[in-house]
């Protein structure tokens, strides 16, 4: 196996605060407010055939996430759209990933965010898949985490905030140590929530059941798949699902920009088929992202 290139030592350009800079020079200082106190938000977008899927939605969500954390981006979403498109074009990326990120700077280092500048960067690289094609085909195994998605009066739950990913990293590392591919998290009330980087869907007797996105990210892929299901005449129910709902499901899948429509073959050892509804929606999603060219 070849060692992947570290992310701070690659060729190419990164868009940083309005200018394209050499990749290795896109650095920040160790005394950066966002690093110490979690004042950072980010996005993840996929490039298909050289085009960024749902670009405008992602740029708008970045701005909305920043507002949830109490800061405003110094660039309009349309400027970030243009930066991302230019990066992808200049790097000649056909199938890849785009990572915009924004954070509070280093003017002061008290817990208060007052007086900090806001910085924005966008990077892009070739990165076609999260899971192997075998895992995509036969499904991944999830284990339920001891970590829970927090209450909306405990954390800015609707923001794609870097600080919230602490829970995801802990959950994912524990799941992998236990032999699973990813973790399934409940919310603070004990309802099914999501995986560490993707939303959850159950298929019960041909209909979709998905946790109401009231305390976690209402994923752009989730919204897309709900619309695709509507077009295919598949009923969709959003609501508070207790973990026992998993006992009634025949199929389970995850959705996310990086995961796409990812079948799940087992949750805590309970097996699921990679069935017709999952396959139909995975195909419809694959057609949409490529057809949106
Ligand atoms: C925690 C979490 N939930 C859900 C999602 C799915 O969101 P989207 O479909 O917008 O990528 C992501 C990925 O961005 C995520 O990190």
XYZ file of C-alpha atoms and ligand atoms in Angstrom:
309
model
C 0.000 0.000 0.000
C 1.338 3.444 -0.841
C 1.354 6.060 1.904
C -1.060 8.871 1.015
C 0.487 12.292 0.580
C 0.127 14.430 3.705
C -2.300 17.280 3.228
C 0.257 19.996 3.948
C 2.801 18.776 1.424
C 1.237 18.677 -2.021
C 1.608 20.467 -5.295
C -1.019 22.851 -6.543
C -2.896 25.910 -5.359
C -5.201 26.744 -2.474
C -7.519 29.738 -2.479
C -6.813 31.670 0.743
C -8.576 34.890 1.678
C -9.168 35.938 -1.892
C -5.939 34.826 -3.594
C -4.557 31.608 -5.036
C -1.422 30.659 -3.093
C 0.984 27.719 -3.491
C -0.471 24.703 -1.629
C 2.361 24.437 0.923
C 2.111 28.141 1.801
C -1.543 28.029 2.882
C -0.634 28.040 6.588
C -1.987 29.503 9.815
C -0.389 30.369 13.135
C -0.479 28.016 16.162
C -2.131 30.803 18.181
C -5.255 30.905 16.069
C -8.553 31.436 17.874
C -10.405 28.936 15.716
C -7.910 26.199 16.550
C -8.071 26.748 20.315
C -11.803 27.283 20.785
C -13.382 25.490 17.840
C -14.331 28.622 15.904
C -14.299 26.982 12.520
C -16.847 25.803 9.946
C -16.352 23.853 6.767
C -17.977 22.220 3.768
C -17.380 19.184 1.620
C -18.416 19.035 -2.012
C -17.934 16.457 -4.729
C -16.676 17.039 -8.229
C -18.175 14.849 -10.929
C -16.836 15.148 -14.458
C -15.199 18.471 -13.575
C -18.394 20.023 -12.177
C -19.157 20.649 -8.495
C -22.459 19.139 -7.416
C -24.807 21.498 -5.508
C -22.055 24.131 -5.278
C -24.306 27.092 -4.457
C -26.114 25.178 -1.679
C -22.797 24.275 -0.056
C -21.447 27.841 -0.199
C -24.680 29.152 1.315
C -24.494 26.523 4.060
C -20.921 27.574 4.875
C -22.127 31.153 5.394
C -25.091 29.923 7.479
C -22.799 27.744 9.632
C -20.543 30.753 10.271
C -23.552 32.841 11.330
C -24.553 30.059 13.770
C -21.094 30.427 15.318
C -21.482 34.181 15.521
C -19.259 35.331 12.692
C -19.788 36.565 9.152
C -17.760 35.429 6.163
C -15.835 38.256 4.493
C -16.800 36.823 1.077
C -20.177 36.384 -0.567
C -21.209 32.781 -1.315
C -21.020 33.590 -5.061
C -17.330 34.578 -4.660
C -16.653 31.249 -2.957
C -18.472 29.472 -5.787
C -16.161 31.139 -8.295
C -13.053 30.327 -6.227
C -14.038 26.652 -6.021
C -14.813 26.433 -9.725
C -11.544 28.099 -10.671
C -9.555 25.784 -8.375
C -11.118 22.695 -9.891
C -10.497 23.995 -13.379
C -6.896 25.043 -12.723
C -6.102 21.697 -11.071
C -7.833 19.809 -13.880
C -9.863 17.733 -11.403
C -12.404 15.425 -13.020
C -13.603 13.427 -9.997
C -12.710 14.880 -6.663
C -13.563 16.746 -3.531
C -13.646 20.429 -2.561
C -13.109 21.569 1.020
C -13.998 25.178 1.919
C -13.148 26.155 5.515
C -13.541 29.351 7.543
C -12.115 30.207 10.946
C -11.474 32.932 13.470
C -7.954 34.406 13.288
C -5.234 35.321 15.798
C -5.842 38.947 16.852
C -6.578 37.869 20.405
C -6.785 34.623 22.337
C -9.429 35.137 24.995
C -12.477 32.895 24.845
C -14.529 35.802 23.514
C -14.575 35.929 19.761
C -14.701 39.722 19.693
C -12.105 41.385 17.507
C -11.039 38.273 15.627
C -10.730 38.441 11.859
C -12.382 35.738 9.761
C -10.416 33.744 7.212
C -11.611 31.520 4.410
C -9.797 28.917 2.353
C -10.860 26.530 -0.382
C -8.880 23.461 -1.429
C -9.662 20.761 -3.969
C -8.159 17.394 -4.763
C -8.755 14.161 -6.652
C -10.679 11.832 -4.371
C -13.218 9.580 -5.950
C -14.483 7.336 -3.081
C -14.687 7.045 0.737
C -15.308 3.317 0.933
C -13.911 0.651 -1.408
C -16.086 -0.403 -4.328
C -16.589 -3.770 -2.540
C -17.914 -1.946 0.531
C -20.114 0.219 -1.665
C -21.518 -2.919 -3.269
C -22.031 -5.189 -0.259
C -22.663 -2.486 2.317
C -20.815 -1.299 5.414
C -21.155 -2.390 9.042
C -22.193 0.143 11.683
C -21.876 -0.051 15.456
C -23.935 2.167 17.750
C -21.741 4.679 19.539
C -21.804 5.664 23.183
C -21.503 9.264 21.927
C -24.695 11.170 21.225
C -25.605 14.158 19.113
C -26.026 17.037 21.564
C -29.103 19.116 22.329
C -29.640 22.380 20.415
C -29.146 24.355 23.643
C -25.805 22.602 24.192
C -24.123 23.084 20.810
C -24.781 24.828 17.473
C -26.208 21.586 16.080
C -27.312 22.887 12.675
C -23.905 24.281 11.797
C -21.295 22.233 9.983
C -18.964 23.288 12.769
C -15.517 21.766 13.197
C -16.037 21.581 16.968
C -18.949 19.145 16.560
C -16.737 16.707 14.668
C -14.873 15.912 17.867
C -17.784 13.596 18.680
C -17.634 12.087 15.198
C -13.900 11.393 15.385
C -14.243 9.742 18.802
C -17.198 7.676 17.604
C -15.558 6.683 14.337
C -12.269 5.665 15.978
C -14.103 3.550 18.571
C -16.251 1.910 15.870
C -13.206 1.042 13.770
C -11.402 -0.330 16.833
C -14.425 -2.607 17.349
C -14.242 -3.824 13.741
C -17.055 -1.709 12.287
C -16.741 0.583 9.295
C -18.529 3.520 10.908
C -20.541 4.530 13.969
C -24.253 5.177 14.298
C -25.055 7.947 16.751
C -28.236 8.463 18.713
C -29.267 11.961 19.718
C -29.422 13.297 23.281
C -33.024 12.012 23.553
C -32.067 8.490 22.495
C -33.547 8.706 18.983
C -31.639 7.481 15.940
C -29.608 10.373 14.527
C -26.876 9.804 11.922
C -23.463 8.336 11.166
C -20.224 10.282 11.644
C -20.434 11.988 8.252
C -23.738 10.935 6.738
C -27.493 10.824 7.302
C -29.486 7.656 7.984
C -32.377 6.038 6.107
C -34.323 2.859 6.918
C -36.473 1.020 4.401
C -39.554 -0.515 6.006
C -41.934 -2.388 3.684
C -40.869 -0.303 0.683
C -41.139 3.112 2.397
C -38.297 5.339 3.608
C -38.049 6.318 7.254
C -35.444 8.870 8.208
C -34.732 10.699 11.453
C -36.122 14.231 11.526
C -33.106 16.515 11.085
C -33.924 18.702 14.077
C -30.654 18.283 16.000
C -28.140 17.438 13.305
C -27.173 18.441 9.790
C -30.015 18.221 7.276
C -27.661 16.951 4.602
C -27.820 18.227 1.047
C -27.615 14.596 -0.107
C -30.424 13.691 2.312
C -32.633 16.383 0.781
C -31.664 15.237 -2.721
C -32.477 11.593 -1.961
C -35.836 12.544 -0.408
C -36.657 14.401 -3.641
C -35.514 11.440 -5.765
C -37.672 9.099 -3.687
C -40.636 11.406 -4.268
C -40.029 11.281 -8.026
C -39.843 7.479 -7.867
C -43.124 7.248 -5.951
C -41.423 5.987 -2.771
C -43.127 7.215 0.416
C -40.855 9.132 2.817
C -41.528 9.506 6.544
C -39.433 11.902 8.626
C -39.789 11.599 12.368
C -38.278 10.678 15.699
C -37.197 7.053 15.341
C -36.344 4.970 18.394
C -33.474 2.478 17.945
C -36.092 -0.330 17.823
C -37.114 0.997 14.398
C -34.008 -0.808 13.146
C -35.689 -4.121 14.034
C -38.468 -3.470 11.502
C -36.195 -2.353 8.646
C -35.306 -4.583 5.709
C -32.738 -2.159 4.267
C -30.586 0.575 5.767
C -28.457 3.136 3.950
C -26.530 6.354 4.580
C -26.406 9.517 2.499
C -23.759 12.201 2.302
C -21.664 14.153 -0.135
C -18.717 11.846 0.447
C -20.684 8.619 1.131
C -23.233 9.225 -1.672
C -25.942 6.537 -1.182
C -24.039 3.971 0.867
C -25.746 0.647 1.700
C -25.419 -0.680 5.260
C -25.145 -4.441 5.626
C -25.355 -4.603 9.424
C -25.978 -2.473 12.501
C -24.581 -3.941 15.729
C -24.464 -7.310 13.967
C -28.105 -7.230 12.802
C -27.968 -7.933 9.048
C -29.708 -5.995 6.263
C -30.012 -6.737 2.582
C -28.693 -4.349 -0.025
C -32.204 -4.313 -1.411
C -34.198 -2.862 -4.277
C -35.038 0.512 -2.702
C -31.416 1.220 -1.775
C -30.243 0.130 -5.217
C -32.866 2.222 -7.013
C -31.967 5.355 -5.056
C -28.212 4.774 -5.352
C -28.643 4.466 -9.123
C -30.889 7.520 -9.323
C -28.365 9.533 -7.294
C -25.460 8.356 -9.463
C -27.399 9.368 -12.581
C -28.296 12.749 -11.103
C -24.766 13.724 -10.051
C -23.347 12.724 -13.420
C -26.326 14.048 -15.340
C -26.019 17.414 -13.628
C -22.983 17.999 -15.867
C -22.177 14.762 10.475
C -22.705 14.781 9.080
N -24.005 14.499 8.867
C -24.516 14.493 7.620
C -23.748 14.780 6.522
C -24.334 14.755 5.157
O -24.428 16.057 4.642
P -24.322 16.343 3.079
O -25.266 15.411 2.413
O -24.739 17.754 2.955
O -22.923 16.079 2.687
C -22.395 15.092 6.706
C -21.528 15.422 5.568
O -21.377 16.548 5.225
C -21.867 15.098 8.008
O -20.577 15.372 8.215
